[in-house]
N, CA, C and O atoms as a CHARMM CRD file, in Angstrom:
* protein
*
  308
    1    1 MET  N    -57.85900-271.87400  -9.15600 PROA 1      0.00000
    2    1 MET  CA   -57.59200-270.47600  -9.47800 PROA 1      0.00000
    3    1 MET  C    -58.05600-269.61400  -8.30000 PROA 1      0.00000
    4    1 MET  O    -59.09900-269.87500  -7.70100 PROA 1      0.00000
    5    2 THR  N    -57.28700-268.61100  -7.98800 PROA 2      0.00000
    6    2 THR  CA   -57.62800-267.70400  -6.89100 PROA 2      0.00000
    7    2 THR  C    -58.24400-266.42100  -7.45200 PROA 2      0.00000
    8    2 THR  O    -58.19200-266.17800  -8.65800 PROA 2      0.00000
    9    3 HSD  N    -58.81900-265.61300  -6.58500 PROA 3      0.00000
   10    3 HSD  CA   -59.36400-264.31200  -6.99600 PROA 3      0.00000
   11    3 HSD  C    -58.27200-263.46800  -7.63700 PROA 3      0.00000
   12    3 HSD  O    -58.49300-262.81300  -8.65600 PROA 3      0.00000
   13    4 TYR  N    -57.09400-263.49300  -7.02800 PROA 4      0.00000
   14    4 TYR  CA   -55.96700-262.73300  -7.54700 PROA 4      0.00000
   15    4 TYR  C    -55.64600-263.14600  -8.98500 PROA 4      0.00000
   16    4 TYR  O    -55.49000-262.29300  -9.85900 PROA 4      0.00000
   17    5 GLU  N    -55.54700-264.44100  -9.22300 PROA 5      0.00000
   18    5 GLU  CA   -55.20600-264.93600 -10.56500 PROA 5      0.00000
   19    5 GLU  C    -56.26800-264.54200 -11.59100 PROA 5      0.00000
   20    5 GLU  O    -55.95200-264.16600 -12.71900 PROA 5      0.00000
   21    6 LEU  N    -57.51400-264.63400 -11.18400 PROA 6      0.00000
   22    6 LEU  CA   -58.60000-264.24600 -12.08400 PROA 6      0.00000
   23    6 LEU  C    -58.53700-262.75400 -12.40500 PROA 6      0.00000
   24    6 LEU  O    -58.64200-262.36300 -13.56800 PROA 6      0.00000
   25    7 LEU  N    -58.36900-261.92800 -11.38700 PROA 7      0.00000
   26    7 LEU  CA   -58.27100-260.47800 -11.62300 PROA 7      0.00000
   27    7 LEU  C    -57.05900-260.11600 -12.46000 PROA 7      0.00000
   28    7 LEU  O    -57.14400-259.25900 -13.33900 PROA 7      0.00000
   29    8 LYS  N    -55.94100-260.75800 -12.19700 PROA 8      0.00000
   30    8 LYS  CA   -54.73200-260.46500 -12.95800 PROA 8      0.00000
   31    8 LYS  C    -54.92200-260.80600 -14.43500 PROA 8      0.00000
   32    8 LYS  O    -54.48500-260.05800 -15.31000 PROA 8      0.00000
   33    9 SER  N    -55.57400-261.93800 -14.70800 PROA 9      0.00000
   34    9 SER  CA   -55.76200-262.34500 -16.10700 PROA 9      0.00000
   35    9 SER  C    -56.78000-261.46300 -16.83300 PROA 9      0.00000
   36    9 SER  O    -56.75000-261.36200 -18.05900 PROA 9      0.00000
   37   10 ALA  N    -57.67800-260.82700 -16.08000 PROA 10     0.00000
   38   10 ALA  CA   -58.70600-259.98400 -16.69000 PROA 10     0.00000
   39   10 ALA  C    -58.51700-258.50600 -16.35800 PROA 10     0.00000
   40   10 ALA  O    -59.46100-257.72500 -16.47200 PROA 10     0.00000
   41   11 ALA  N    -57.33600-258.11900 -15.95700 PROA 11     0.00000
   42   11 ALA  CA   -57.07800-256.75600 -15.48300 PROA 11     0.00000
   43   11 ALA  C    -57.43800-255.69300 -16.51700 PROA 11     0.00000
   44   11 ALA  O    -58.07000-254.69400 -16.17300 PROA 11     0.00000
   45   12 THR  N    -57.05300-255.88600 -17.76200 PROA 12     0.00000
   46   12 THR  CA   -57.30600-254.87700 -18.78600 PROA 12     0.00000
   47   12 THR  C    -58.79900-254.65400 -18.98400 PROA 12     0.00000
   48   12 THR  O    -59.26900-253.51600 -18.99000 PROA 12     0.00000
   49   13 ILE  N    -59.53300-255.73200 -19.14500 PROA 13     0.00000
   50   13 ILE  CA   -60.96800-255.58700 -19.36000 PROA 13     0.00000
   51   13 ILE  C    -61.64800-255.01100 -18.11400 PROA 13     0.00000
   52   13 ILE  O    -62.59300-254.23100 -18.23300 PROA 13     0.00000
   53   14 CYS  N    -61.18200-255.38300 -16.93600 PROA 14     0.00000
   54   14 CYS  CA   -61.75200-254.84100 -15.69200 PROA 14     0.00000
   55   14 CYS  C    -61.53100-253.32800 -15.61300 PROA 14     0.00000
   56   14 CYS  O    -62.42200-252.59300 -15.18700 PROA 14     0.00000
   57   15 LYS  N    -60.35900-252.86600 -16.01900 PROA 15     0.00000
   58   15 LYS  CA   -60.06900-251.43000 -16.00400 PROA 15     0.00000
   59   15 LYS  C    -60.97800-250.68200 -16.97900 PROA 15     0.00000
   60   15 LYS  O    -61.47400-249.59900 -16.66900 PROA 15     0.00000
   61   16 ILE  N    -61.19400-251.26900 -18.16100 PROA 16     0.00000
   62   16 ILE  CA   -62.07100-250.64700 -19.15600 PROA 16     0.00000
   63   16 ILE  C    -63.50200-250.59900 -18.63100 PROA 16     0.00000
   64   16 ILE  O    -64.17800-249.57900 -18.76700 PROA 16     0.00000
   65   17 LEU  N    -63.96700-251.68800 -18.03500 PROA 17     0.00000
   66   17 LEU  CA   -65.31600-251.72300 -17.46100 PROA 17     0.00000
   67   17 LEU  C    -65.46900-250.65900 -16.37500 PROA 17     0.00000
   68   17 LEU  O    -66.46200-249.93200 -16.34600 PROA 17     0.00000
   69   18 ALA  N    -64.49300-250.57400 -15.49400 PROA 18     0.00000
   70   18 ALA  CA   -64.55400-249.61000 -14.39200 PROA 18     0.00000
   71   18 ALA  C    -64.52900-248.17000 -14.89400 PROA 18     0.00000
   72   18 ALA  O    -65.28400-247.33100 -14.40300 PROA 18     0.00000
   73   19 SER  N    -63.67300-247.87800 -15.86200 PROA 19     0.00000
   74   19 SER  CA   -63.56000-246.50300 -16.36200 PROA 19     0.00000
   75   19 SER  C    -64.80400-246.07700 -17.13700 PROA 19     0.00000
   76   19 SER  O    -65.06800-244.88100 -17.26100 PROA 19     0.00000
   77   20 ASN  N    -65.57400-247.03400 -17.66000 PROA 20     0.00000
   78   20 ASN  CA   -66.81000-246.72800 -18.37500 PROA 20     0.00000
   79   20 ASN  C    -68.04500-246.93400 -17.51600 PROA 20     0.00000
   80   20 ASN  O    -69.17200-246.84400 -18.00300 PROA 20     0.00000
   81   21 LYS  N    -67.82800-247.21300 -16.23100 PROA 21     0.00000
   82   21 LYS  CA   -68.92100-247.41000 -15.27500 PROA 21     0.00000
   83   21 LYS  C    -69.91800-248.46700 -15.74000 PROA 21     0.00000
   84   21 LYS  O    -71.13100-248.30100 -15.61400 PROA 21     0.00000
   85   22 VAL  N    -69.38000-249.54700 -16.27800 PROA 22     0.00000
   86   22 VAL  CA   -70.20700-250.66900 -16.71300 PROA 22     0.00000
   87   22 VAL  C    -70.46900-251.55700 -15.51000 PROA 22     0.00000
   88   22 VAL  O    -69.53700-251.97300 -14.82100 PROA 22     0.00000
   89   23 LYS  N    -71.74600-251.84800 -15.25800 PROA 23     0.00000
   90   23 LYS  CA   -72.11300-252.72700 -14.15400 PROA 23     0.00000
   91   23 LYS  C    -71.90400-254.17600 -14.58500 PROA 23     0.00000
   92   23 LYS  O    -72.52700-254.63900 -15.54100 PROA 23     0.00000
   93   24 THR  N    -71.04100-254.88000 -13.89000 PROA 24     0.00000
   94   24 THR  CA   -70.78300-256.26700 -14.26300 PROA 24     0.00000
   95   24 THR  C    -72.02100-257.13800 -14.09500 PROA 24     0.00000
   96   24 THR  O    -72.14500-258.16300 -14.76500 PROA 24     0.00000
   97   25 ALA  N    -72.92600-256.75600 -13.22400 PROA 25     0.00000
   98   25 ALA  CA   -74.16700-257.51200 -13.02900 PROA 25     0.00000
   99   25 ALA  C    -75.06700-257.45200 -14.26700 PROA 25     0.00000
  100   25 ALA  O    -75.96500-258.27900 -14.42200 PROA 25     0.00000
  101   26 ASP  N    -74.82600-256.47700 -15.14300 PROA 26     0.00000
  102   26 ASP  CA   -75.62600-256.36500 -16.36300 PROA 26     0.00000
  103   26 ASP  C    -75.39500-257.51500 -17.33600 PROA 26     0.00000
  104   26 ASP  O    -76.10900-257.63500 -18.33100 PROA 26     0.00000
  105   27 VAL  N    -74.42100-258.34900 -17.06400 PROA 27     0.00000
  106   27 VAL  CA   -74.16500-259.48300 -17.94200 PROA 27     0.00000
  107   27 VAL  C    -75.40800-260.36700 -18.05500 PROA 27     0.00000
  108   27 VAL  O    -75.61300-261.02200 -19.07700 PROA 27     0.00000
  109   28 CYS  N    -76.23100-260.38500 -17.01500 PROA 28     0.00000
  110   28 CYS  CA   -77.44700-261.20800 -17.06800 PROA 28     0.00000
  111   28 CYS  C    -78.48800-260.61500 -18.01700 PROA 28     0.00000
  112   28 CYS  O    -79.45900-261.29000 -18.35600 PROA 28     0.00000
  113   29 PHE  N    -78.30400-259.36200 -18.45200 PROA 29     0.00000
  114   29 PHE  CA   -79.25000-258.73300 -19.37400 PROA 29     0.00000
  115   29 PHE  C    -78.79500-258.78400 -20.82900 PROA 29     0.00000
  116   29 PHE  O    -79.46200-258.22400 -21.69800 PROA 29     0.00000
  117   30 VAL  N    -77.68900-259.43400 -21.10700 PROA 30     0.00000
  118   30 VAL  CA   -77.22000-259.55600 -22.49100 PROA 30     0.00000
  119   30 VAL  C    -78.27400-260.23600 -23.37600 PROA 30     0.00000
  120   30 VAL  O    -78.52300-259.75500 -24.48200 PROA 30     0.00000
  121   31 PRO  N    -78.90500-261.33700 -22.93600 PROA 31     0.00000
  122   31 PRO  CA   -79.94800-261.94200 -23.78600 PROA 31     0.00000
  123   31 PRO  C    -81.12200-260.98600 -24.04800 PROA 31     0.00000
  124   31 PRO  O    -81.68100-260.97800 -25.14500 PROA 31     0.00000
  125   32 LEU  N    -81.49100-260.19100 -23.05500 PROA 32     0.00000
  126   32 LEU  CA   -82.56400-259.21200 -23.23400 PROA 32     0.00000
  127   32 LEU  C    -82.17800-258.21800 -24.32400 PROA 32     0.00000
  128   32 LEU  O    -82.98400-257.92300 -25.20600 PROA 32     0.00000
  129   33 TYR  N    -80.95400-257.70100 -24.27000 PROA 33     0.00000
  130   33 TYR  CA   -80.52400-256.70800 -25.25800 PROA 33     0.00000
  131   33 TYR  C    -80.40600-257.33600 -26.65000 PROA 33     0.00000
  132   33 TYR  O    -80.73700-256.69300 -27.64700 PROA 33     0.00000
  133   34 GLU  N    -79.94500-258.56100 -26.72400 PROA 34     0.00000
  134   34 GLU  CA   -79.87300-259.24400 -28.02600 PROA 34     0.00000
  135   34 GLU  C    -81.26300-259.40800 -28.62900 PROA 34     0.00000
  136   34 GLU  O    -81.45100-259.23100 -29.83300 PROA 34     0.00000
  137   35 GLU  N    -82.22900-259.74500 -27.79000 PROA 35     0.00000
  138   35 GLU  CA   -83.62200-259.87100 -28.24300 PROA 35     0.00000
  139   35 GLU  C    -84.15700-258.51500 -28.69000 PROA 35     0.00000
  140   35 GLU  O    -84.87700-258.43100 -29.68500 PROA 35     0.00000
  141   36 TYR  N    -83.81200-257.45700 -27.96500 PROA 36     0.00000
  142   36 TYR  CA   -84.19900-256.09900 -28.35000 PROA 36     0.00000
  143   36 TYR  C    -83.63900-255.75100 -29.73300 PROA 36     0.00000
  144   36 TYR  O    -84.36600-255.24800 -30.59000 PROA 36     0.00000
  145   37 GLU  N    -82.36100-256.01700 -29.94500 PROA 37     0.00000
  146   37 GLU  CA   -81.73100-255.71600 -31.23600 PROA 37     0.00000
  147   37 GLU  C    -82.40300-256.49200 -32.37200 PROA 37     0.00000
  148   37 GLU  O    -82.62100-255.94500 -33.45300 PROA 37     0.00000
  149   38 ARG  N    -82.72700-257.75400 -32.13100 PROA 38     0.00000
  150   38 ARG  CA   -83.38200-258.57900 -33.14300 PROA 38     0.00000
  151   38 ARG  C    -84.74300-258.00400 -33.50000 PROA 38     0.00000
  152   38 ARG  O    -85.07100-257.84100 -34.67500 PROA 38     0.00000
  153   39 MET  N    -85.53000-257.69900 -32.47900 PROA 39     0.00000
  154   39 MET  CA   -86.88800-257.19000 -32.70800 PROA 39     0.00000
  155   39 MET  C    -86.85800-255.81100 -33.36600 PROA 39     0.00000
  156   39 MET  O    -87.68300-255.51100 -34.22900 PROA 39     0.00000
  157   40 LYS  N    -85.91600-254.98600 -32.95900 PROA 40     0.00000
  158   40 LYS  CA   -85.75800-253.65700 -33.56200 PROA 40     0.00000
  159   40 LYS  C    -85.41500-253.80900 -35.04200 PROA 40     0.00000
  160   40 LYS  O    -85.94700-253.09000 -35.88800 PROA 40     0.00000
  161   41 GLY  N    -84.52800-254.74500 -35.34500 PROA 41     0.00000
  162   41 GLY  CA   -84.14400-255.01000 -36.72800 PROA 41     0.00000
  163   41 GLY  C    -85.29500-255.52900 -37.57100 PROA 41     0.00000
  164   41 GLY  O    -85.33300-255.30600 -38.78100 PROA 41     0.00000
  165   42 GLU  N    -86.22800-256.21700 -36.93900 PROA 42     0.00000
  166   42 GLU  CA   -87.40100-256.72800 -37.65500 PROA 42     0.00000
  167   42 GLU  C    -88.46400-255.65600 -37.83800 PROA 42     0.00000
  168   42 GLU  O    -89.46400-255.88600 -38.51900 PROA 42     0.00000
  169   43 GLY  N    -88.26000-254.47600 -37.23300 PROA 43     0.00000
  170   43 GLY  CA   -89.16500-253.35800 -37.43900 PROA 43     0.00000
  171   43 GLY  C    -90.29300-253.24400 -36.43200 PROA 43     0.00000
  172   43 GLY  O    -91.24700-252.50300 -36.66800 PROA 43     0.00000
  173   44 HSD  N    -90.21300-253.95100 -35.31900 PROA 44     0.00000
  174   44 HSD  CA   -91.24900-253.83000 -34.28800 PROA 44     0.00000
  175   44 HSD  C    -91.17500-252.45700 -33.63200 PROA 44     0.00000
  176   44 HSD  O    -90.11300-251.83800 -33.57100 PROA 44     0.00000
  177   45 LYS  N    -92.31100-251.99600 -33.14500 PROA 45     0.00000
  178   45 LYS  CA   -92.35800-250.69900 -32.46300 PROA 45     0.00000
  179   45 LYS  C    -91.78500-250.83900 -31.06200 PROA 45     0.00000
  180   45 LYS  O    -91.88200-251.89100 -30.43100 PROA 45     0.00000
  181   46 MET  N    -91.18400-249.75000 -30.59200 PROA 46     0.00000
  182   46 MET  CA   -90.51700-249.74300 -29.29300 PROA 46     0.00000
  183   46 MET  C    -91.46300-250.13000 -28.16000 PROA 46     0.00000
  184   46 MET  O    -91.07800-250.88600 -27.26700 PROA 46     0.00000
  185   47 THR  N    -92.67100-249.63300 -28.18300 PROA 47     0.00000
  186   47 THR  CA   -93.63100-249.92900 -27.12800 PROA 47     0.00000
  187   47 THR  C    -93.89000-251.43000 -27.03600 PROA 47     0.00000
  188   47 THR  O    -93.94100-251.99200 -25.94200 PROA 47     0.00000
  189   48 TYR  N    -94.05300-252.07700 -28.19300 PROA 48     0.00000
  190   48 TYR  CA   -94.29000-253.51900 -28.20400 PROA 48     0.00000
  191   48 TYR  C    -93.05500-254.27100 -27.72700 PROA 48     0.00000
  192   48 TYR  O    -93.16100-255.21900 -26.94900 PROA 48     0.00000
  193   49 ILE  N    -91.88300-253.84800 -28.19500 PROA 49     0.00000
  194   49 ILE  CA   -90.63700-254.50400 -27.79700 PROA 49     0.00000
  195   49 ILE  C    -90.47300-254.46200 -26.28000 PROA 49     0.00000
  196   49 ILE  O    -90.17000-255.47800 -25.65500 PROA 49     0.00000
  197   50 VAL  N    -90.67300-253.29800 -25.69900 PROA 50     0.00000
  198   50 VAL  CA   -90.50600-253.13600 -24.25300 PROA 50     0.00000
  199   50 VAL  C    -91.51600-253.98200 -23.49100 PROA 50     0.00000
  200   50 VAL  O    -91.16600-254.62900 -22.50400 PROA 50     0.00000
  201   51 PHE  N    -92.76600-253.98100 -23.94300 PROA 51     0.00000
  202   51 PHE  CA   -93.78700-254.80300 -23.29300 PROA 51     0.00000
  203   51 PHE  C    -93.40700-256.28200 -23.36300 PROA 51     0.00000
  204   51 PHE  O    -93.46000-256.99300 -22.35900 PROA 51     0.00000
  205   52 TYR  N    -93.02400-256.73500 -24.55100 PROA 52     0.00000
  206   52 TYR  CA   -92.66100-258.14100 -24.75800 PROA 52     0.00000
  207   52 TYR  C    -91.47200-258.54000 -23.87900 PROA 52     0.00000
  208   52 TYR  O    -91.51400-259.57400 -23.21100 PROA 52     0.00000
  209   53 LEU  N    -90.42000-257.73100 -23.87700 PROA 53     0.00000
  210   53 LEU  CA   -89.22900-258.04600 -23.09200 PROA 53     0.00000
  211   53 LEU  C    -89.52300-258.00100 -21.59600 PROA 53     0.00000
  212   53 LEU  O    -88.98100-258.79600 -20.82800 PROA 53     0.00000
  213   54 SER  N    -90.36500-257.08800 -21.19100 PROA 54     0.00000
  214   54 SER  CA   -90.76200-256.99800 -19.79200 PROA 54     0.00000
  215   54 SER  C    -91.42500-258.29600 -19.33500 PROA 54     0.00000
  216   54 SER  O    -91.12100-258.81900 -18.26300 PROA 54     0.00000
  217   55 GLU  N    -92.32300-258.80100 -20.15200 PROA 55     0.00000
  218   55 GLU  CA   -93.01200-260.04900 -19.82400 PROA 55     0.00000
  219   55 GLU  C    -92.05600-261.24700 -19.88500 PROA 55     0.00000
  220   55 GLU  O    -92.05300-262.09000 -18.98800 PROA 55     0.00000
  221   56 LYS  N    -91.26300-261.31300 -20.92800 PROA 56     0.00000
  222   56 LYS  CA   -90.38100-262.47200 -21.12700 PROA 56     0.00000
  223   56 LYS  C    -89.30600-262.57700 -20.05400 PROA 56     0.00000
  224   56 LYS  O    -89.01200-263.67500 -19.58100 PROA 56     0.00000
  225   57 PHE  N    -88.71400-261.44900 -19.66200 PROA 57     0.00000
  226   57 PHE  CA   -87.59800-261.46000 -18.71500 PROA 57     0.00000
  227   57 PHE  C    -88.02000-261.09100 -17.29000 PROA 57     0.00000
  228   57 PHE  O    -87.18100-260.98200 -16.39600 PROA 57     0.00000
  229   58 ASP  N    -89.30400-260.90200 -17.09000 PROA 58     0.00000
  230   58 ASP  CA   -89.87400-260.63900 -15.77200 PROA 58     0.00000
  231   58 ASP  C    -89.21500-259.44600 -15.06400 PROA 58     0.00000
  232   58 ASP  O    -88.80700-259.52800 -13.90600 PROA 58     0.00000
  233   59 VAL  N    -89.13100-258.34400 -15.80300 PROA 59     0.00000
  234   59 VAL  CA   -88.66500-257.06900 -15.24600 PROA 59     0.00000
  235   59 VAL  C    -89.67800-255.99900 -15.63600 PROA 59     0.00000
  236   59 VAL  O    -90.46300-256.19500 -16.56500 PROA 59     0.00000
  237   60 SER  N    -89.66500-254.89100 -14.94600 PROA 60     0.00000
  238   60 SER  CA   -90.62600-253.82500 -15.26400 PROA 60     0.00000
  239   60 SER  C    -90.27700-253.18600 -16.61100 PROA 60     0.00000
  240   60 SER  O    -89.15000-253.28800 -17.09500 PROA 60     0.00000
  241   61 GLU  N    -91.26900-252.53200 -17.19300 PROA 61     0.00000
  242   61 GLU  CA   -91.02700-251.83900 -18.46200 PROA 61     0.00000
  243   61 GLU  C    -90.00300-250.72700 -18.28100 PROA 61     0.00000
  244   61 GLU  O    -89.17500-250.49600 -19.16200 PROA 61     0.00000
  245   62 ALA  N    -90.05300-250.03900 -17.14400 PROA 62     0.00000
  246   62 ALA  CA   -89.06900-248.98300 -16.86400 PROA 62     0.00000
  247   62 ALA  C    -87.66400-249.56900 -16.82000 PROA 62     0.00000
  248   62 ALA  O    -86.71300-248.95400 -17.30200 PROA 62     0.00000
  249   63 ALA  N    -87.53700-250.75700 -16.24100 PROA 63     0.00000
  250   63 ALA  CA   -86.22600-251.41300 -16.17500 PROA 63     0.00000
  251   63 ALA  C    -85.73100-251.76100 -17.57500 PROA 63     0.00000
  252   63 ALA  O    -84.54000-251.63000 -17.86000 PROA 63     0.00000
  253   64 VAL  N    -86.62600-252.19900 -18.44500 PROA 64     0.00000
  254   64 VAL  CA   -86.22900-252.52400 -19.82300 PROA 64     0.00000
  255   64 VAL  C    -85.68300-251.27000 -20.50500 PROA 64     0.00000
  256   64 VAL  O    -84.64400-251.32700 -21.16400 PROA 64     0.00000
  257   65 TYR  N    -86.36900-250.14900 -20.35400 PROA 65     0.00000
  258   65 TYR  CA   -85.87900-248.89600 -20.94600 PROA 65     0.00000
  259   65 TYR  C    -84.49100-248.54000 -20.39600 PROA 65     0.00000
  260   65 TYR  O    -83.60400-248.14900 -21.15500 PROA 65     0.00000
  261   66 ARG  N    -84.30500-248.67600 -19.08500 PROA 66     0.00000
  262   66 ARG  CA   -83.00200-248.35900 -18.47700 PROA 66     0.00000
  263   66 ARG  C    -81.90900-249.29500 -18.99100 PROA 66     0.00000
  264   66 ARG  O    -80.79900-248.85300 -19.28700 PROA 66     0.00000
  265   67 ILE  N    -82.21800-250.57200 -19.09500 PROA 67     0.00000
  266   67 ILE  CA   -81.24000-251.56000 -19.57400 PROA 67     0.00000
  267   67 ILE  C    -80.83900-251.24800 -21.00500 PROA 67     0.00000
  268   67 ILE  O    -79.65400-251.26600 -21.33800 PROA 67     0.00000
  269   68 ILE  N    -81.81600-250.96300 -21.85100 PROA 68     0.00000
  270   68 ILE  CA   -81.52800-250.63600 -23.26000 PROA 68     0.00000
  271   68 ILE  C    -80.65400-249.39100 -23.33800 PROA 68     0.00000
  272   68 ILE  O    -79.70500-249.34200 -24.12000 PROA 68     0.00000
  273   69 LYS  N    -80.97400-248.38500 -22.52800 PROA 69     0.00000
  274   69 LYS  CA   -80.18200-247.14500 -22.53400 PROA 69     0.00000
  275   69 LYS  C    -78.73800-247.42500 -22.11700 PROA 69     0.00000
  276   69 LYS  O    -77.79900-246.95300 -22.75900 PROA 69     0.00000
  277   70 ARG  N    -78.56300-248.20000 -21.03300 PROA 70     0.00000
  278   70 ARG  CA   -77.20800-248.51600 -20.55800 PROA 70     0.00000
  279   70 ARG  C    -76.42400-249.32200 -21.59600 PROA 70     0.00000
  280   70 ARG  O    -75.25900-249.03200 -21.87000 PROA 70     0.00000
  281   71 MET  N    -77.06800-250.32000 -22.16100 PROA 71     0.00000
  282   71 MET  CA   -76.37700-251.20500 -23.09900 PROA 71     0.00000
  283   71 MET  C    -76.03700-250.50300 -24.41800 PROA 71     0.00000
  284   71 MET  O    -75.12600-250.92300 -25.13300 PROA 71     0.00000
  285   72 SER  N    -76.76700-249.44000 -24.73300 PROA 72     0.00000
  286   72 SER  CA   -76.54800-248.72300 -25.99500 PROA 72     0.00000
  287   72 SER  C    -75.44100-247.67900 -25.92800 PROA 72     0.00000
  288   72 SER  O    -74.98800-247.18500 -26.96100 PROA 72     0.00000
  289   73 ARG  N    -75.00700-247.34300 -24.72000 PROA 73     0.00000
  290   73 ARG  CA   -73.95900-246.32100 -24.56600 PROA 73     0.00000
  291   73 ARG  C    -72.64500-246.78000 -25.18400 PROA 73     0.00000
  292   73 ARG  O    -72.30000-247.96100 -25.15000 PROA 73     0.00000
  293   74 GLY  N    -71.93600-245.83800 -25.73800 PROA 74     0.00000
  294   74 GLY  CA   -70.61200-246.11100 -26.28200 PROA 74     0.00000
  295   74 GLY  C    -69.58500-246.34200 -25.17700 PROA 74     0.00000
  296   74 GLY  O    -69.77700-245.95100 -24.02600 PROA 74     0.00000
  297   75 VAL  N    -68.49800-246.98400 -25.56500 PROA 75     0.00000
  298   75 VAL  CA   -67.41300-247.28900 -24.60400 PROA 75     0.00000
  299   75 VAL  C    -66.16400-246.54900 -25.05200 PROA 75     0.00000
  300   75 VAL  O    -65.82500-246.52700 -26.23500 PROA 75     0.00000
  301   76 HSD  N    -65.48100-245.93800 -24.07500 PROA 76     0.00000
  302   76 HSD  CA   -64.21300-245.25100 -24.34800 PROA 76     0.00000
  303   76 HSD  C    -63.07600-246.16900 -23.91000 PROA 76     0.00000
  304   76 HSD  O    -62.99600-246.56400 -22.74700 PROA 76     0.00000
  305   77 LEU  N    -62.20600-246.50000 -24.84600 PROA 77     0.00000
  306   77 LEU  CA   -61.07700-247.36900 -24.53100 PROA 77     0.00000
  307   77 LEU  C    -59.92900-246.57400 -24.08500 PROA 77     0.00000
  308   77 LEU  O    -58.87700-247.13200 -23.77300 PROA 77     0.00000
């Protein structure tokens, strides 16, 4: 498969990602956000969640807050 073939097959989703300014590199933070959603659903406090995720995923607490904010934004189709 070539770059062209890959882009052509994913053109629609790529356009949606681009128009919503979604960083494709954020795909590596999907497990972090899933863990955040789980812990939030269990009733943990935000401060504890951020501290825990910061330690588990080896990113700063500020980065965890930024990731959660980005991942929580709505998407316009």
